[in-house]
Short mmCIF file of C-alpha atoms in Angstrom, two decimals:
data_model
loop_
_atom_site.label_atom_id
_atom_site.label_comp_id
_atom_site.label_asym_id
_atom_site.label_seq_id
_atom_site.Cartn_x
_atom_site.Cartn_y
_atom_site.Cartn_z
CA UNK T 1310 -20.51 -25.97 71.90
CA UNK T 1311 -23.46 -24.00 73.16
CA UNK T 1312 -26.24 -26.02 74.75
CA UNK T 1313 -28.58 -23.27 75.84
CA UNK T 1314 -31.43 -24.58 73.65
CA UNK T 1315 -30.98 -28.28 74.22
CA UNK T 1316 -33.57 -30.17 76.25
CA UNK T 1317 -36.54 -27.84 75.50
CA UNK T 1318 -39.24 -30.42 74.84
CA UNK T 1319 -42.57 -30.02 73.12
CA UNK T 1320 -45.23 -29.84 75.84
CA UNK T 1321 -47.55 -32.77 76.18
CA UNK T 1322 -50.98 -32.53 74.68
CA UNK T 1323 -53.16 -30.19 76.68
CA UNK T 1324 -56.37 -31.57 78.20
CA UNK T 1325 -59.47 -29.64 79.17
CA UNK T 1326 -59.92 -29.11 82.84
CA UNK T 1327 -61.89 -31.85 84.62
CA UNK T 1328 -64.07 -31.76 87.70
CA UNK T 1329 -66.14 -28.89 88.99
CA UNK T 1330 -65.15 -25.59 87.57
CA UNK T 1331 -65.32 -22.32 89.44
CA UNK T 1332 -68.19 -20.14 88.41
CA UNK T 1333 -65.95 -17.30 87.49
CA UNK T 1334 -68.62 -15.72 85.34
CA UNK T 1335 -71.60 -15.94 87.76
CA UNK T 1336 -71.41 -12.30 88.54
CA UNK T 1337 -71.47 -11.61 84.84
CA UNK T 1338 -74.80 -13.35 84.05
CA UNK T 1339 -73.50 -16.75 82.85
CA UNK T 1340 -76.29 -19.23 81.82
CA UNK T 1341 -76.92 -22.71 83.11
CA UNK T 1342 -75.43 -25.38 80.81
CA UNK T 1343 -78.03 -26.84 78.47
CA UNK T 1344 -80.53 -24.01 78.84
CA UNK T 1345 -81.32 -21.94 75.79
CA UNK T 1346 -79.67 -18.61 75.75
CA UNK T 1347 -81.67 -15.69 76.96
CA UNK T 1348 -82.71 -13.22 74.35
CA UNK T 1349 -79.91 -10.79 73.67
CA UNK T 1350 -77.50 -12.66 75.91
CA UNK T 1351 -74.01 -13.39 74.74
CA UNK T 1352 -73.43 -17.03 73.79
CA UNK T 1353 -71.62 -19.10 76.40
CA UNK T 1354 -67.92 -19.59 75.99
CA UNK T 1355 -67.14 -22.76 74.06
CA UNK T 1356 -65.40 -25.53 75.91
CA UNK T 1357 -61.64 -25.50 75.68
CA UNK T 1358 -60.26 -27.13 72.53
CA UNK T 1359 -59.40 -30.80 72.78
CA UNK T 1360 -55.90 -30.09 71.53
CA UNK T 1361 -53.10 -27.69 72.34
CA UNK T 1362 -51.42 -25.85 69.50
CA UNK T 1363 -48.29 -27.76 68.54
CA UNK T 1364 -45.26 -26.13 67.09
CA UNK T 1365 -43.23 -27.68 64.36
CA UNK T 1366 -39.79 -28.38 65.83
CA UNK T 1367 -38.23 -28.66 62.43
CA UNK T 1368 -39.11 -28.08 58.82
CA UNK T 1369 -40.66 -31.56 58.69
CA UNK T 1370 -44.26 -30.66 59.40
CA UNK T 1371 -46.80 -29.72 62.06
CA UNK T 1372 -46.27 -32.60 64.43
CA UNK T 1373 -43.44 -34.58 62.94
CA UNK T 1374 -39.97 -33.41 63.84
CA UNK T 1375 -37.95 -33.15 60.69
CA UNK T 1376 -34.18 -33.16 60.23
CA UNK T 1377 -32.43 -30.29 61.96
CA UNK T 1378 -30.16 -28.02 59.91
CA UNK T 1379 -26.51 -28.82 60.62
CA UNK T 1380 -24.76 -26.69 63.20
CA UNK T 1381 -22.63 -23.92 61.82
CA UNK T 1382 -19.26 -25.36 60.97
CA UNK T 1383 -20.41 -28.98 61.36
CA UNK T 1384 -18.37 -31.33 59.24
CA UNK T 1385 -15.61 -28.77 58.93
CA UNK T 1386 -13.00 -29.49 61.59
CA UNK T 1387 -10.84 -26.59 62.85
CA UNK T 1388 -7.66 -26.45 60.84
CA UNK T 1389 -4.39 -26.15 62.72
CA UNK T 1390 -2.58 -22.90 62.11
CA UNK T 1391 0.76 -21.36 62.93
CA UNK T 1392 0.93 -19.11 65.91
CA UNK T 1393 -2.78 -19.06 66.82
CA UNK T 1394 -2.97 -18.64 70.59
CA UNK T 1395 -5.61 -20.65 72.28
CA UNK T 1396 -5.71 -23.59 69.83
CA UNK T 1397 -6.46 -25.93 72.72
CA UNK T 1398 -9.14 -28.43 71.68
CA UNK T 1399 -10.28 -28.64 75.26
CA UNK T 1400 -11.29 -25.00 75.29
CA UNK T 1401 -12.51 -24.63 71.73
CA UNK T 1402 -15.70 -22.61 71.42
CA UNK T 1403 -18.10 -23.24 68.55
CA UNK T 1404 -21.34 -21.62 67.49
CA UNK T 1405 -24.45 -22.97 65.83
CA UNK T 1406 -27.78 -21.85 64.57
CA UNK T 1407 -30.40 -21.61 67.32
CA UNK T 1408 -32.38 -24.81 67.66
CA UNK T 1409 -36.04 -24.65 66.93
CA UNK T 1410 -37.27 -24.95 70.52
CA UNK T 1411 -40.85 -25.85 71.30
CA UNK T 1412 -42.97 -22.88 72.34
CA UNK T 1413 -45.25 -23.05 75.29
CA UNK T 1414 -45.19 -22.97 79.05
CA UNK T 1415 -41.85 -24.11 80.39
CA UNK T 1416 -40.02 -23.97 77.07
CA UNK T 1417 -36.45 -22.79 77.26
CA UNK T 1418 -35.33 -19.42 75.96
CA UNK T 1419 -33.52 -18.92 72.74
CA UNK T 1420 -35.55 -20.88 70.16
CA UNK T 1421 -37.68 -19.52 67.39
CA UNK T 1422 -41.48 -19.59 67.87
CA UNK T 1423 -41.51 -19.05 71.61
CA UNK T 1424 -44.89 -17.37 71.80
CA UNK T 1425 -47.21 -17.48 74.83
CA UNK T 1426 -50.47 -19.49 74.57
CA UNK T 1427 -53.06 -17.79 72.47
CA UNK T 1428 -55.28 -16.97 75.45
CA UNK T 1429 -52.55 -15.01 77.26
CA UNK T 1430 -52.25 -14.51 80.99
CA UNK T 1431 -51.48 -17.00 83.74
CA UNK T 1432 -54.41 -19.37 83.04
CA UNK T 1433 -53.56 -21.49 79.97
CA UNK T 1434 -57.15 -21.25 78.82
CA UNK T 1435 -57.37 -17.48 78.89
CA UNK T 1436 -60.19 -17.35 81.46
CA UNK T 1437 -58.75 -14.62 83.62
CA UNK T 1438 -61.82 -12.45 83.65
CA UNK T 1439 -62.38 -12.21 79.86
CA UNK T 1440 -64.68 -14.43 77.82
CA UNK T 1441 -62.83 -17.14 76.00
CA UNK T 1442 -62.43 -16.63 72.23
CA UNK T 1443 -64.71 -18.54 69.92
CA UNK T 1444 -63.42 -21.91 68.82
CA UNK T 1445 -63.01 -20.97 65.18
CA UNK T 1446 -61.01 -17.92 66.11
CA UNK T 1447 -58.78 -19.98 68.40
CA UNK T 1448 -58.12 -22.45 65.61
CA UNK T 1449 -57.35 -19.65 63.21
CA UNK T 1450 -54.87 -18.09 65.60
CA UNK T 1451 -53.17 -21.46 66.19
CA UNK T 1452 -53.00 -22.12 62.47
CA UNK T 1453 -51.49 -18.75 61.76
CA UNK T 1454 -48.94 -19.28 64.51
CA UNK T 1455 -47.98 -22.71 63.25
CA UNK T 1456 -47.79 -21.51 59.66
CA UNK T 1457 -45.56 -18.65 60.63
CA UNK T 1458 -43.25 -20.91 62.58
CA UNK T 1459 -43.10 -23.51 59.84
CA UNK T 1460 -42.37 -20.80 57.30
CA UNK T 1461 -39.61 -19.48 59.49
CA UNK T 1462 -38.12 -22.95 59.91
CA UNK T 1463 -38.34 -23.79 56.22
CA UNK T 1464 -36.95 -20.41 55.29
CA UNK T 1465 -34.01 -20.93 57.61
CA UNK T 1466 -33.40 -24.38 56.18
CA UNK T 1467 -33.60 -23.19 52.60
CA UNK T 1468 -31.29 -20.28 53.37
CA UNK T 1469 -28.75 -22.64 54.89
CA UNK T 1470 -29.04 -25.05 51.95
CA UNK T 1471 -28.67 -22.24 49.43
CA UNK T 1472 -25.61 -20.93 51.18
CA UNK T 1473 -24.02 -24.37 51.05
CA UNK T 1474 -24.81 -24.76 47.36
CA UNK T 1475 -23.45 -21.37 46.28
CA UNK T 1476 -19.98 -21.25 47.80
CA UNK T 1477 -18.78 -18.91 45.07
CA UNK T 1478 -21.05 -16.11 46.22
CA UNK T 1479 -19.43 -13.62 48.58
CA UNK T 1480 -20.42 -10.41 50.28
CA UNK T 1481 -16.87 -9.43 51.19
CA UNK T 1482 -15.30 -6.28 49.80
CA UNK T 1483 -11.87 -6.57 48.20
CA UNK T 1484 -9.21 -3.94 48.82
CA UNK T 1485 -8.20 -1.80 45.90
CA UNK T 1486 -4.55 -2.81 46.35
CA UNK T 1487 -3.38 0.73 45.84
CA UNK T 1488 0.23 0.90 47.18
CA UNK T 1489 -0.21 4.62 47.69
CA UNK T 1490 -2.80 3.92 50.36
CA UNK T 1491 -0.20 2.09 52.47
CA UNK T 1492 2.16 3.93 54.80
CA UNK T 1493 5.42 2.80 53.21
CA UNK T 1494 7.24 6.08 53.01
CA UNK T 1495 11.04 5.98 53.43
CA UNK T 1496 10.59 7.22 57.00
CA UNK T 1497 8.02 4.54 57.91
CA UNK T 1498 9.07 1.37 59.72
CA UNK T 1499 8.58 -0.58 56.51
CA UNK T 1500 10.64 1.91 54.52
CA UNK T 1501 13.48 1.90 57.06
CA UNK T 1502 13.45 -1.90 57.27
CA UNK T 1503 13.57 -2.34 53.49
CA UNK T 1504 16.59 -0.07 53.30
CA UNK T 1505 18.42 -1.48 56.32
CA UNK T 1506 17.87 -5.23 55.95
CA UNK T 1507 20.39 -5.70 53.08
CA UNK T 1508 23.08 -4.22 55.38
CA UNK T 1509 22.33 -6.50 58.34
CA UNK T 1510 23.98 -9.93 58.49
CA UNK T 1511 23.44 -13.08 60.50
CA UNK T 1512 26.69 -14.24 62.10
CA UNK T 1513 27.47 -17.86 62.85
CA UNK T 1514 30.44 -18.47 65.11
CA UNK T 1515 32.00 -21.85 65.87
CA UNK T 1516 34.94 -22.41 68.17
CA UNK T 1517 37.75 -24.88 67.72
CA UNK T 1518 35.97 -27.24 70.13
CA UNK T 1519 32.65 -26.98 68.31
CA UNK T 1520 30.94 -24.51 70.63
CA UNK T 1521 29.37 -21.40 69.20
CA UNK T 1522 26.14 -19.68 68.36
CA UNK T 1523 24.25 -17.24 66.18
CA UNK T 1524 24.11 -13.47 66.39
CA UNK T 1525 23.78 -10.38 64.26
CA UNK T 1526 25.99 -7.64 62.84
CA UNK T 1527 25.72 -4.73 60.43
CA UNK T 1528 27.91 -3.18 57.75
CA UNK T 1529 30.17 -0.53 59.27
CA UNK T 1530 32.10 0.64 56.19
CA UNK T 1531 32.69 -0.10 52.51
CA UNK T 1532 35.87 -2.02 53.29
CA UNK T 1533 33.78 -4.90 54.59
CA UNK T 1534 34.02 -4.26 58.32
CA UNK T 1535 31.03 -5.44 60.33
CA UNK T 1536 30.17 -4.21 63.80
CA UNK T 1537 28.80 -6.67 66.36
CA UNK T 1538 29.07 -7.83 69.98
CA UNK T 1539 32.14 -9.48 71.42
CA UNK T 1540 30.08 -12.27 72.95
CA UNK T 1541 28.73 -13.15 69.49
CA UNK T 1542 32.17 -13.90 68.04
CA UNK T 1543 34.23 -14.71 71.17
CA UNK T 1544 34.14 -18.47 70.56
CA UNK T 1545 35.62 -18.06 67.06
CA UNK T 1546 38.21 -15.39 67.95
CA UNK T 1547 41.03 -17.92 68.32
CA UNK T 1548 41.11 -20.52 65.59
CA UNK T 1549 37.34 -20.86 65.10
CA UNK T 1550 35.09 -20.51 62.07
CA UNK T 1551 33.07 -17.40 61.35
CA UNK T 1552 30.51 -16.71 58.61
CA UNK T 1553 28.24 -13.79 57.74
CA UNK T 1554 25.02 -14.34 55.78
CA UNK T 1555 23.28 -11.44 54.02
CA UNK T 1556 19.54 -11.01 53.54
CA UNK T 1557 19.87 -12.26 49.94
CA UNK T 1558 21.11 -15.60 51.28
CA UNK T 1559 24.76 -15.21 50.27
CA UNK T 1560 27.20 -16.40 52.90
CA UNK T 1561 30.77 -15.19 53.32
CA UNK T 1562 33.63 -16.33 55.51
CA UNK T 1563 34.84 -13.73 57.96
CA UNK T 1564 37.55 -13.13 60.56
CA UNK T 1565 37.79 -11.19 63.81
CA UNK T 1566 39.68 -7.91 63.37
CA UNK T 1567 39.52 -6.96 67.03
CA UNK T 1568 37.33 -7.49 70.07
CA UNK T 1569 36.84 -5.68 73.37
CA UNK T 1570 35.54 -7.83 76.19
CA UNK T 1571 34.93 -4.92 78.55
CA UNK T 1572 32.87 -2.99 76.03
CA UNK T 1573 31.29 -6.12 74.48
CA UNK T 1574 32.13 -4.74 71.04
CA UNK T 1575 33.84 -6.56 68.17
CA UNK T 1576 34.70 -5.86 64.56
CA UNK T 1577 34.87 -8.62 61.96
CA UNK T 1578 35.70 -8.43 58.26
CA UNK T 1579 34.65 -10.45 55.25
CA UNK T 1580 37.57 -12.47 53.85
CA UNK T 1581 36.33 -12.16 50.29
CA UNK T 1582 33.85 -9.33 49.94
CA UNK T 1583 33.55 -9.61 46.16
CA UNK T 1584 29.91 -9.15 45.21
CA UNK T 1585 28.79 -8.42 48.77
CA UNK T 1586 26.34 -5.48 49.17
CA UNK T 1587 28.60 -3.29 51.32
CA UNK T 1588 26.21 -0.44 52.09
CA UNK T 1589 27.07 0.93 55.55
CA UNK T 1590 24.19 1.86 57.82
CA UNK T 1591 24.21 5.55 58.81
CA UNK T 1592 25.40 6.13 62.37
CA UNK T 1593 23.41 8.57 64.46
CA UNK T 1594 24.26 10.26 67.77
CA UNK T 1595 23.18 8.43 70.86
CA UNK T 1596 23.85 11.57 72.90
CA UNK T 1597 20.86 13.20 71.17
CA UNK T 1598 18.44 10.39 72.01
CA UNK T 1599 15.56 11.21 74.34
CA UNK T 1600 13.30 8.95 76.37
CA UNK T 1601 10.19 8.19 74.33
CA UNK T 1602 11.95 8.28 70.94
CA UNK T 1603 10.88 5.52 68.55
CA UNK T 1604 13.24 2.59 68.04
CA UNK T 1605 13.59 -0.19 65.47
CA UNK T 1606 15.60 -3.34 66.22
CA UNK T 1607 16.79 -5.75 63.55
CA UNK T 1608 18.34 -9.13 64.17
CA UNK T 1609 18.07 -12.91 64.15
CA UNK T 1610 16.28 -13.89 67.38
CA UNK T 1611 16.69 -17.61 67.94
CA UNK T 1612 18.13 -17.82 64.42
CA UNK T 1613 15.17 -16.15 62.67
CA UNK T 1614 17.13 -13.85 60.38
CA UNK T 1615 15.82 -10.49 59.27
CA UNK T 1616 13.41 -10.01 62.17
CA UNK T 1617 12.23 -6.41 62.69
CA UNK T 1618 10.67 -5.16 65.92
CA UNK T 1619 9.76 -1.72 67.17
CA UNK T 1620 9.49 0.15 70.47
CA UNK T 1621 10.72 3.28 72.20
CA UNK T 1622 13.66 4.44 74.27
CA UNK T 1623 12.55 3.53 77.80
CA UNK T 1624 15.55 5.01 79.64
CA UNK T 1625 19.06 6.37 79.10
CA UNK T 1626 22.36 5.88 80.93
CA UNK T 1627 21.20 2.59 82.43
CA UNK T 1628 24.21 0.87 84.07
CA UNK T 1629 24.34 -2.74 82.89
CA UNK T 1630 26.85 -5.51 83.44
CA UNK T 1631 26.58 -8.59 81.24
CA UNK T 1632 28.50 -11.78 80.59
CA UNK T 1633 30.42 -12.61 77.41
CA UNK T 1634 28.64 -15.94 77.06
CA UNK T 1635 31.33 -17.99 78.72
CA UNK T 1636 30.65 -16.53 82.13
CA UNK T 1637 34.28 -15.62 82.68
CA UNK T 1638 34.38 -11.99 81.63
CA UNK T 1639 31.93 -9.17 82.26
CA UNK T 1640 31.22 -6.10 80.18
CA UNK T 1641 29.88 -2.78 81.39
CA UNK T 1642 27.79 -0.23 79.56
CA UNK T 1643 25.79 2.87 80.27
CA UNK T 1644 23.04 1.51 78.09
CA UNK T 1645 20.08 2.72 76.11
CA UNK T 1646 17.05 0.83 77.41
CA UNK T 1647 14.33 -0.10 74.94
CA UNK T 1648 11.11 -2.08 75.00
CA UNK T 1649 11.58 -3.21 71.39
CA UNK T 1650 11.45 -7.00 71.49
CA UNK T 1651 14.99 -8.41 71.35
CA UNK T 1652 15.95 -11.99 72.12
CA UNK T 1653 18.99 -14.28 71.96
CA UNK T 1654 20.30 -13.88 68.41
CA UNK T 1655 19.53 -10.14 68.26
CA UNK T 1656 22.92 -9.52 69.87
CA UNK T 1657 25.11 -7.29 67.72
CA UNK T 1658 22.23 -6.03 65.63
CA UNK T 1659 21.42 -2.36 65.11
CA UNK T 1660 19.03 -0.35 67.25
CA UNK T 1661 17.80 2.42 64.96
CA UNK T 1662 15.89 5.65 65.42
CA UNK T 1663 12.87 6.88 63.47
CA UNK T 1664 15.19 8.31 60.82
CA UNK T 1665 16.88 4.96 60.13
CA UNK T 1666 20.12 5.90 61.90
CA UNK T 1667 21.92 3.45 64.17
CA UNK T 1668 21.87 4.70 67.76
CA UNK T 1669 23.03 1.54 69.51
CA UNK T 1670 24.12 -2.09 69.34
CA UNK T 1671 21.63 -4.51 70.91
CA UNK T 1672 23.57 -6.33 73.57
CA UNK T 1673 21.62 -7.53 76.63
CA UNK T 1674 18.19 -8.25 78.03
CA UNK T 1675 16.81 -8.61 81.51
CA UNK T 1676 15.01 -11.92 81.87
CA UNK T 1677 12.22 -12.84 84.22
CA UNK T 1678 13.40 -15.04 87.06
CA UNK T 1679 17.11 -14.42 86.66
CA UNK T 1680 19.60 -11.67 86.14
CA UNK T 1681 20.97 -13.02 82.91
CA UNK T 1682 21.37 -11.06 79.72
CA UNK T 1683 22.02 -11.83 76.09
CA UNK T 1684 25.53 -12.71 77.12
CA UNK T 1685 24.08 -15.81 78.78
CA UNK T 1686 22.28 -17.10 75.70
CA UNK T 1687 22.64 -20.72 76.81
CA UNK T 1688 19.70 -20.02 79.12
CA UNK T 1689 17.53 -19.25 76.08
CA UNK T 1690 15.73 -16.53 77.95
CA UNK T 1691 13.14 -14.43 76.17
CA UNK T 1692 12.22 -10.78 75.94
CA UNK T 1693 10.12 -9.18 78.66
CA UNK T 1694 10.46 -5.69 77.21
CA UNK T 1695 13.74 -4.82 78.95
CA UNK T 1696 16.42 -4.62 76.28
CA UNK T 1697 19.75 -2.77 76.46
CA UNK T 1698 21.94 -1.41 73.72
CA UNK T 1699 25.49 -0.04 73.72
CA UNK T 1700 25.29 3.65 72.75
CA UNK T 1701 26.67 4.11 69.25
CA UNK T 1702 28.84 7.07 70.32
CA UNK T 1703 30.86 4.69 72.49
CA UNK T 1704 30.73 1.77 70.04
CA UNK T 1705 32.01 3.93 67.17
CA UNK T 1706 35.05 5.05 69.17
CA UNK T 1707 35.80 1.45 70.18
CA UNK T 1708 35.40 0.24 66.58
CA UNK T 1709 37.85 2.84 65.32
CA UNK T 1710 40.45 1.68 67.85
CA UNK T 1711 39.88 -1.96 66.93
CA UNK T 1712 40.20 -1.31 63.19
CA UNK T 1713 43.29 0.83 63.69
CA UNK T 1714 45.23 -1.30 66.21
CA UNK T 1715 43.21 -4.46 66.81
CA UNK T 1716 43.08 -3.65 70.54
CA UNK T 1717 40.63 -1.75 72.68
CA UNK T 1718 41.59 1.35 74.67
CA UNK T 1719 39.92 1.97 78.02
CA UNK T 1720 39.82 5.25 79.97
CA UNK T 1721 40.52 4.78 83.67
CA UNK T 1722 41.08 6.63 86.96
CA UNK T 1723 43.42 4.08 88.53
CA UNK T 1724 41.41 2.63 91.43
CA UNK T 1725 39.91 -0.75 92.40
CA UNK T 1726 36.37 -0.56 93.73
CA UNK T 1727 33.92 -3.05 95.22
CA UNK T 1728 31.61 -4.56 92.59
CA UNK T 1729 28.92 -6.05 94.82
CA UNK T 1730 27.97 -3.21 97.11
CA UNK T 1731 25.15 -1.13 95.65
CA UNK T 1732 23.07 1.86 96.66
CA UNK T 1733 25.62 3.99 98.49
CA UNK T 1734 28.24 4.57 95.81
CA UNK T 1735 31.48 2.95 94.59
CA UNK T 1736 33.86 2.42 97.50
CA UNK T 1737 37.60 2.20 96.84
CA UNK T 1738 38.92 -1.08 98.25
CA UNK T 1739 41.30 -1.10 101.23
CA UNK T 1740 43.66 -3.41 99.35
CA UNK T 1741 43.82 -4.38 95.70
CA UNK T 1742 43.70 -7.80 94.06
CA UNK T 1743 46.62 -10.11 94.72
CA UNK T 1744 48.17 -7.65 97.14
CA UNK T 1745 48.28 -4.76 94.66
CA UNK T 1746 47.54 -1.15 95.52
CA UNK T 1747 43.85 -0.23 95.48
CA UNK T 1748 44.84 3.25 94.26
CA UNK T 1749 47.43 3.10 91.47
CA UNK T 1750 50.50 5.08 92.59
CA UNK T 1751 50.85 8.27 90.57
CA UNK T 1752 47.69 7.41 88.67
CA UNK T 1753 44.82 9.82 87.90
CA UNK T 1754 42.98 9.17 91.20
CA UNK T 1755 46.15 9.30 93.25
CA UNK T 1756 47.04 12.64 91.72
CA UNK T 1757 43.53 13.91 92.50
CA UNK T 1758 43.90 12.98 96.19
CA UNK T 1759 41.63 9.92 96.40
CA UNK T 1760 42.48 7.25 99.00
CA UNK T 1761 41.43 3.66 99.88
CA UNK T 1762 38.07 3.68 101.65
CA UNK T 1763 36.73 6.77 99.87
CA UNK T 1764 33.23 6.32 98.43
CA UNK T 1765 32.63 7.91 95.03
CA UNK T 1766 29.01 9.11 94.76
CA UNK T 1767 29.00 11.18 91.55
CA UNK T 1768 30.77 11.49 88.23
CA UNK T 1769 29.97 14.95 86.91
CA UNK T 1770 26.16 15.14 87.32
CA UNK T 1771 25.53 11.38 87.23
CA UNK T 1772 24.79 9.66 90.53
CA UNK T 1773 27.06 6.67 91.15
CA UNK T 1774 25.42 3.95 93.22
CA UNK T 1775 27.84 1.05 92.62
CA UNK T 1776 31.13 -0.05 91.14
CA UNK T 1777 29.61 -1.18 87.81
CA UNK T 1778 27.89 2.21 87.46
CA UNK T 1779 31.21 4.03 87.98
CA UNK T 1780 32.95 1.87 85.35
CA UNK T 1781 30.17 2.21 82.78
CA UNK T 1782 30.16 6.01 83.21
CA UNK T 1783 33.95 6.29 82.89
CA UNK T 1784 33.91 4.13 79.75
CA UNK T 1785 31.58 6.55 78.02
CA UNK T 1786 34.54 8.98 77.92
CA UNK T 1787 37.88 8.78 76.20
CA UNK T 1788 41.38 8.99 77.66
CA UNK T 1789 42.39 12.58 78.45
CA UNK T 1790 38.87 13.76 79.31
CA UNK T 1791 38.55 15.67 82.59
CA UNK T 1792 35.72 14.69 84.92
CA UNK T 1793 34.51 15.86 88.33
CA UNK T 1794 34.27 13.22 91.05
CA UNK T 1795 32.23 13.68 94.22
CA UNK T 1796 33.24 11.39 97.09
CA UNK T 1797 32.76 10.89 100.82
CA UNK T 1798 35.51 10.43 103.36
CA UNK T 1799 34.77 10.02 107.06
CA UNK T 1800 31.20 11.22 106.50
CA UNK T 1801 32.21 14.44 104.75
CA UNK T 1802 31.61 15.18 101.07
CA UNK T 1803 34.42 16.37 98.77
CA UNK T 1804 34.89 17.03 95.03
CA UNK T 1805 37.97 16.76 92.87
CA UNK T 1806 38.96 17.02 89.20
CA UNK T 1807 40.38 13.91 87.54
CA UNK T 1808 42.01 13.63 84.12
CA UNK T 1809 41.33 10.17 82.77
CA UNK T 1810 44.25 7.92 81.96
CA UNK T 1811 44.17 4.87 79.67
CA UNK T 1812 44.71 1.15 79.49
CA UNK T 1813 45.24 -0.72 76.24
CA UNK T 1814 43.90 -4.22 75.74
CA UNK T 1815 41.79 -6.56 77.87
CA UNK T 1816 43.13 -8.11 81.05
#
């Protein structure tokens, strides 16, 4: 509450000066007190008034303080609201009408009626070289001043009273409500959301031991297949319970058709799709996406189904490794980075472009203070504007394999590389896991001449700075593709052509 006008007191009654007075007018021909005025001389200045002009401090009268008008908002406590930042009672700021401060020397600023004494100047009696005004004129000026102040106070009080009595009156302007004035074209965010939301489902997964969580998926085809993340459904993949709830509230049981841990992609299918709105979302081309393109993310962050957020593509080909939620298996992607707000529960939901086409599957986020992603949802981390989505070009190929065979197919070059060293490339290990060969005999890399200890620094034109980057770049291709690898051996740089092989299923 503002207190800038509090404590401004009405000045005590003014008294005429006592004792000898300086003869400030002697050089001007002032007369001796009691002597008759000389002919033609100006009359002597009257003595100062025996009162000081008082100012009404309220509409109650000249000298009596009347009741103050209530402060603005008094008697109307602040109502709690949902999502209002800063609703801390300790820091609440309120406003009120300015108090009617007393005018006069020493009065505080901010009140109405703060006029200087009628004489003006530094001497309160106005004797700074000019004759004092006649008594009747001084009284008139004081009366006018008081009347004006009282009128102002009464007017303010009446205005406040009238406003309180006529609550129905309003000076606001109502909107016309014309829908045509709103930007809800099919290509607007609202238009895209209205079309896409019926094809986005909230997935609830529960394992045989009771563990599970909530995620998102979207309709992939008219046969009832739904595309989502592996880590969303992993707990229910073996003997668990899986349901999919549409935006209209209808819930359907579902089952896992196939899941790929390495890609973090899964396909589920409704067990009884009768009556379900099976309208597949259009799939775009993630290879055509450019940094700065608009994005729209739809999902169920923290279980809040049907949440729509927007942003842009912040980066492309971002190497990301994330957990499957259990912390036992990692996935790798050359991700689309977006600043659209995504949180735990958005996993598996569509990342769409400005045309309403799916360009990615929301899969992971970078959290402040840790390196976790959406795979580690038990941490309940929140969005800081660093979200990552699996490019739809890769996800579509994986989904087709899962629907066709139930198993994922991975392209590979047949080497084992270090996963912790970063910055200098992906170095082929000296020995493989459990005594195996670091370079698979007669595999793609072996045929291309690669050896243990070689450091791969490029795949085609993409710089490789680590093992996860190499894997995520290889997995953007399909088996049989030919790629160019740049590598270093004994400080010298070499290039070689490698035809990608394949591995079926997760290890």
